[in-house]
């Protein structure tokens, strides 16, 4: 797994995790834009993982569970990024009483939040930090709230189970991720293509590296999942940034 190192998000820190439940952890500091450039808007590209998001701005703290995103959105930043912290969960990990399928393209916010605590599934929890995310997740696991289906991660990494029928695999992937295997692969392929294009790789090369049939196939995918053309990604608007990009273990081969 790797982070797109040309994110353009001021003050962004990101780290991978050894936890079988966590894909990665990130934070954006409250002072990240002072004395420097602050983008006017953020293009939130598609994402096949769900996450726990903590956002603080103007003295208000909000905590929410944000589901996978199957379409791009543009988020105005209003001259500032605020302070954000997120735990991105691996494919196959899910909250027992909050099916991921109901979170796709949506969020569920904590009904009660303070700068130190929030409510998740009727229980008050201390807000985790960038450094102790794994400890927080371990507590969710011990409480029986967070579970995982290891078969899902194995399948999306390209393994082929021999003791489980294809139909059963499809059901388990959908139950744990809210998405089909095909949709996850399409999303991950578009994200990988976006990373490469923003790093300056030519569109013709991206087609072969990521596994598109041809350039029109790449163009349709970018329009659907990123909302930008290859040229726009290679030469981004000065007032615009793209949301956090990271490579997962999902298989993006054709």
PDB file of C-alpha atoms in Angstrom, residues 33-186:
ATOM      1  CA  UNK A  33      -2.967  26.350   5.473  1.00  0.00           C
ATOM      2  CA  UNK A  34      -1.642  29.319   7.404  1.00  0.00           C
ATOM      3  CA  UNK A  35       0.977  31.291   5.628  1.00  0.00           C
ATOM      4  CA  UNK A  36       0.550  29.214   2.494  1.00  0.00           C
ATOM      5  CA  UNK A  37      -1.827  28.108  -0.180  1.00  0.00           C
ATOM      6  CA  UNK A  38      -5.295  26.881   0.782  1.00  0.00           C
ATOM      7  CA  UNK A  39      -7.312  25.302  -2.068  1.00  0.00           C
ATOM      8  CA  UNK A  40     -10.795  26.623  -2.782  1.00  0.00           C
ATOM      9  CA  UNK A  41     -12.325  23.183  -3.235  1.00  0.00           C
ATOM     10  CA  UNK A  42     -11.584  19.492  -2.957  1.00  0.00           C
ATOM     11  CA  UNK A  43     -12.553  16.834  -5.494  1.00  0.00           C
ATOM     12  CA  UNK A  44     -13.629  13.840  -3.419  1.00  0.00           C
ATOM     13  CA  UNK A  45     -12.993  10.853  -5.679  1.00  0.00           C
ATOM     14  CA  UNK A  46     -14.601   7.450  -5.289  1.00  0.00           C
ATOM     15  CA  UNK A  47     -13.493   5.180  -2.479  1.00  0.00           C
ATOM     16  CA  UNK A  48     -14.307   1.524  -1.789  1.00  0.00           C
ATOM     17  CA  UNK A  49     -13.388   1.646   1.919  1.00  0.00           C
ATOM     18  CA  UNK A  50     -15.421   3.074   4.791  1.00  0.00           C
ATOM     19  CA  UNK A  51     -13.888   5.232   7.494  1.00  0.00           C
ATOM     20  CA  UNK A  52     -14.342   6.916  10.834  1.00  0.00           C
ATOM     21  CA  UNK A  53     -13.915  10.668  10.412  1.00  0.00           C
ATOM     22  CA  UNK A  54     -13.306  13.292  13.096  1.00  0.00           C
ATOM     23  CA  UNK A  55     -13.598  16.907  11.940  1.00  0.00           C
ATOM     24  CA  UNK A  56     -13.031  20.052  13.999  1.00  0.00           C
ATOM     25  CA  UNK A  57     -13.690  23.554  12.721  1.00  0.00           C
ATOM     26  CA  UNK A  58     -14.597  26.862  14.366  1.00  0.00           C
ATOM     27  CA  UNK A  59     -14.677  25.229  17.802  1.00  0.00           C
ATOM     28  CA  UNK A  60     -17.112  22.499  16.759  1.00  0.00           C
ATOM     29  CA  UNK A  61     -16.160  18.797  16.678  1.00  0.00           C
ATOM     30  CA  UNK A  62     -18.054  16.284  14.559  1.00  0.00           C
ATOM     31  CA  UNK A  63     -17.572  12.510  14.330  1.00  0.00           C
ATOM     32  CA  UNK A  64     -19.122  10.340  11.658  1.00  0.00           C
ATOM     33  CA  UNK A  65     -18.869   6.985   9.957  1.00  0.00           C
ATOM     34  CA  UNK A  66     -18.532   7.583   6.223  1.00  0.00           C
ATOM     35  CA  UNK A  67     -19.311   4.803   3.811  1.00  0.00           C
ATOM     36  CA  UNK A  68     -17.774   3.840   0.466  1.00  0.00           C
ATOM     37  CA  UNK A  69     -18.288   6.412  -2.281  1.00  0.00           C
ATOM     38  CA  UNK A  70     -19.302   5.341  -5.774  1.00  0.00           C
ATOM     39  CA  UNK A  71     -19.418   8.797  -7.325  1.00  0.00           C
ATOM     40  CA  UNK A  72     -17.216  11.902  -7.125  1.00  0.00           C
ATOM     41  CA  UNK A  73     -18.252  15.077  -5.339  1.00  0.00           C
ATOM     42  CA  UNK A  74     -16.811  18.572  -5.102  1.00  0.00           C
ATOM     43  CA  UNK A  75     -16.472  19.949  -1.575  1.00  0.00           C
ATOM     44  CA  UNK A  76     -16.040  23.746  -1.111  1.00  0.00           C
ATOM     45  CA  UNK A  77     -13.382  24.443   1.523  1.00  0.00           C
ATOM     46  CA  UNK A  78     -14.384  28.007   2.346  1.00  0.00           C
ATOM     47  CA  UNK A  79     -10.811  29.188   2.697  1.00  0.00           C
ATOM     48  CA  UNK A  80      -9.706  26.549   5.196  1.00  0.00           C
ATOM     49  CA  UNK A  81      -9.379  22.834   5.845  1.00  0.00           C
ATOM     50  CA  UNK A  82     -10.060  22.767   9.569  1.00  0.00           C
ATOM     51  CA  UNK A  83      -8.629  19.836  11.497  1.00  0.00           C
ATOM     52  CA  UNK A  84      -9.421  16.309  10.313  1.00  0.00           C
ATOM     53  CA  UNK A  85      -8.498  12.827  11.468  1.00  0.00           C
ATOM     54  CA  UNK A  86      -9.591   9.576   9.880  1.00  0.00           C
ATOM     55  CA  UNK A  87      -9.307   5.823  10.316  1.00  0.00           C
ATOM     56  CA  UNK A  88      -9.738   3.979   7.015  1.00  0.00           C
ATOM     57  CA  UNK A  89     -10.905   0.395   7.506  1.00  0.00           C
ATOM     58  CA  UNK A  90      -9.785  -2.583   5.454  1.00  0.00           C
ATOM     59  CA  UNK A  91     -12.085  -4.451   3.123  1.00  0.00           C
ATOM     60  CA  UNK A  92     -13.848  -7.122   5.145  1.00  0.00           C
ATOM     61  CA  UNK A  93     -14.009  -5.172   8.423  1.00  0.00           C
ATOM     62  CA  UNK A  94     -17.426  -3.826   9.406  1.00  0.00           C
ATOM     63  CA  UNK A  95     -19.520  -2.694  12.353  1.00  0.00           C
ATOM     64  CA  UNK A  96     -21.809  -5.504  13.430  1.00  0.00           C
ATOM     65  CA  UNK A  97     -24.949  -3.376  13.867  1.00  0.00           C
ATOM     66  CA  UNK A  98     -24.238  -0.862  11.102  1.00  0.00           C
ATOM     67  CA  UNK A  99     -24.182  -2.704   7.742  1.00  0.00           C
ATOM     68  CA  UNK A 100     -21.831  -1.123   5.240  1.00  0.00           C
ATOM     69  CA  UNK A 101     -24.466  -1.496   2.524  1.00  0.00           C
ATOM     70  CA  UNK A 102     -26.518   1.195   4.243  1.00  0.00           C
ATOM     71  CA  UNK A 103     -23.517   3.529   4.328  1.00  0.00           C
ATOM     72  CA  UNK A 104     -22.682   3.571   0.617  1.00  0.00           C
ATOM     73  CA  UNK A 105     -22.563   7.200  -0.577  1.00  0.00           C
ATOM     74  CA  UNK A 106     -23.640   8.363   2.868  1.00  0.00           C
ATOM     75  CA  UNK A 107     -22.629   9.020   6.462  1.00  0.00           C
ATOM     76  CA  UNK A 108     -23.929   8.350   9.951  1.00  0.00           C
ATOM     77  CA  UNK A 109     -23.005  11.058  12.457  1.00  0.00           C
ATOM     78  CA  UNK A 110     -22.576  10.692  16.186  1.00  0.00           C
ATOM     79  CA  UNK A 111     -25.710  11.980  17.947  1.00  0.00           C
ATOM     80  CA  UNK A 112     -23.585  13.508  20.704  1.00  0.00           C
ATOM     81  CA  UNK A 113     -20.015  14.774  20.414  1.00  0.00           C
ATOM     82  CA  UNK A 114     -17.612  16.765  22.574  1.00  0.00           C
ATOM     83  CA  UNK A 115     -13.973  17.631  21.842  1.00  0.00           C
ATOM     84  CA  UNK A 116     -13.048  14.457  23.770  1.00  0.00           C
ATOM     85  CA  UNK A 117     -15.829  11.930  23.249  1.00  0.00           C
ATOM     86  CA  UNK A 118     -18.567  10.747  20.891  1.00  0.00           C
ATOM     87  CA  UNK A 119     -21.354   8.176  20.766  1.00  0.00           C
ATOM     88  CA  UNK A 120     -21.161   5.105  18.543  1.00  0.00           C
ATOM     89  CA  UNK A 121     -23.925   2.491  18.635  1.00  0.00           C
ATOM     90  CA  UNK A 122     -25.356   3.819  21.912  1.00  0.00           C
ATOM     91  CA  UNK A 123     -22.007   3.763  23.720  1.00  0.00           C
ATOM     92  CA  UNK A 124     -19.792   6.728  24.572  1.00  0.00           C
ATOM     93  CA  UNK A 125     -16.200   6.449  23.359  1.00  0.00           C
ATOM     94  CA  UNK A 126     -13.121   8.590  23.771  1.00  0.00           C
ATOM     95  CA  UNK A 127     -12.199  10.174  20.439  1.00  0.00           C
ATOM     96  CA  UNK A 128      -9.108   8.369  19.130  1.00  0.00           C
ATOM     97  CA  UNK A 129      -5.959  10.096  17.928  1.00  0.00           C
ATOM     98  CA  UNK A 130      -3.549   9.618  15.063  1.00  0.00           C
ATOM     99  CA  UNK A 131      -1.203   7.784  17.399  1.00  0.00           C
ATOM    100  CA  UNK A 132      -3.665   5.484  19.217  1.00  0.00           C
ATOM    101  CA  UNK A 133      -6.072   4.497  16.424  1.00  0.00           C
ATOM    102  CA  UNK A 134      -5.126   0.825  16.757  1.00  0.00           C
ATOM    103  CA  UNK A 135      -5.886   0.847  20.494  1.00  0.00           C
ATOM    104  CA  UNK A 136      -9.308   2.355  19.815  1.00  0.00           C
ATOM    105  CA  UNK A 137     -10.059  -0.233  17.136  1.00  0.00           C
ATOM    106  CA  UNK A 138      -8.955  -3.043  19.442  1.00  0.00           C
ATOM    107  CA  UNK A 139     -11.503  -1.798  21.982  1.00  0.00           C
ATOM    108  CA  UNK A 140     -14.245  -1.914  19.359  1.00  0.00           C
ATOM    109  CA  UNK A 141     -13.243  -5.490  18.548  1.00  0.00           C
ATOM    110  CA  UNK A 142     -13.235  -6.553  22.202  1.00  0.00           C
ATOM    111  CA  UNK A 143     -16.669  -4.984  22.652  1.00  0.00           C
ATOM    112  CA  UNK A 144     -17.966  -7.094  19.759  1.00  0.00           C
ATOM    113  CA  UNK A 145     -18.875  -4.048  17.659  1.00  0.00           C
ATOM    114  CA  UNK A 146     -16.212  -4.393  14.980  1.00  0.00           C
ATOM    115  CA  UNK A 147     -15.821  -7.708  13.160  1.00  0.00           C
ATOM    116  CA  UNK A 148     -14.148  -8.884   9.965  1.00  0.00           C
ATOM    117  CA  UNK A 149     -14.519 -11.513   7.296  1.00  0.00           C
ATOM    118  CA  UNK A 150     -10.940 -12.448   6.299  1.00  0.00           C
ATOM    119  CA  UNK A 151     -12.149 -14.173   3.144  1.00  0.00           C
ATOM    120  CA  UNK A 152     -13.167 -10.799   1.709  1.00  0.00           C
ATOM    121  CA  UNK A 153      -9.682  -9.308   1.946  1.00  0.00           C
ATOM    122  CA  UNK A 154      -8.164 -12.488   0.502  1.00  0.00           C
ATOM    123  CA  UNK A 155     -10.540 -12.503  -2.469  1.00  0.00           C
ATOM    124  CA  UNK A 156      -9.982  -8.831  -3.235  1.00  0.00           C
ATOM    125  CA  UNK A 157      -6.225  -9.394  -3.071  1.00  0.00           C
ATOM    126  CA  UNK A 158      -6.610 -11.876  -5.923  1.00  0.00           C
ATOM    127  CA  UNK A 159      -6.842 -15.196  -4.097  1.00  0.00           C
ATOM    128  CA  UNK A 160      -9.346 -17.838  -5.265  1.00  0.00           C
ATOM    129  CA  UNK A 161     -10.996 -19.791  -2.435  1.00  0.00           C
ATOM    130  CA  UNK A 162     -11.568 -23.446  -3.256  1.00  0.00           C
ATOM    131  CA  UNK A 163     -13.997 -24.380  -0.472  1.00  0.00           C
ATOM    132  CA  UNK A 164     -16.488 -21.526  -1.006  1.00  0.00           C
ATOM    133  CA  UNK A 165     -18.828 -21.214  -3.981  1.00  0.00           C
ATOM    134  CA  UNK A 166     -18.582 -18.107  -6.183  1.00  0.00           C
ATOM    135  CA  UNK A 167     -22.121 -17.120  -5.201  1.00  0.00           C
ATOM    136  CA  UNK A 168     -21.250 -17.337  -1.504  1.00  0.00           C
ATOM    137  CA  UNK A 169     -18.137 -15.245  -2.112  1.00  0.00           C
ATOM    138  CA  UNK A 170     -20.233 -12.589  -3.837  1.00  0.00           C
ATOM    139  CA  UNK A 171     -22.669 -12.469  -0.925  1.00  0.00           C
ATOM    140  CA  UNK A 172     -19.917 -12.174   1.654  1.00  0.00           C
ATOM    141  CA  UNK A 173     -18.104  -9.426  -0.239  1.00  0.00           C
ATOM    142  CA  UNK A 174     -21.338  -7.446  -0.621  1.00  0.00           C
ATOM    143  CA  UNK A 175     -22.248  -7.926   3.054  1.00  0.00           C
ATOM    144  CA  UNK A 176     -18.838  -6.786   4.330  1.00  0.00           C
ATOM    145  CA  UNK A 177     -18.154  -3.937   1.892  1.00  0.00           C
ATOM    146  CA  UNK A 178     -21.548  -2.791   0.600  1.00  0.00           C
ATOM    147  CA  UNK A 179     -20.210  -3.213  -2.936  1.00  0.00           C
ATOM    148  CA  UNK A 180     -19.774  -5.953  -5.510  1.00  0.00           C
ATOM    149  CA  UNK A 181     -16.360  -7.295  -6.439  1.00  0.00           C
ATOM    150  CA  UNK A 182     -16.738  -5.716  -9.857  1.00  0.00           C
ATOM    151  CA  UNK A 183     -17.511  -2.285  -8.437  1.00  0.00           C
ATOM    152  CA  UNK A 184     -14.567  -2.433  -6.031  1.00  0.00           C
ATOM    153  CA  UNK A 185     -12.209  -3.310  -8.866  1.00  0.00           C
ATOM    154  CA  UNK A 186     -13.564  -0.487 -11.029  1.00  0.00           C
TER     155      UNK A 186
END
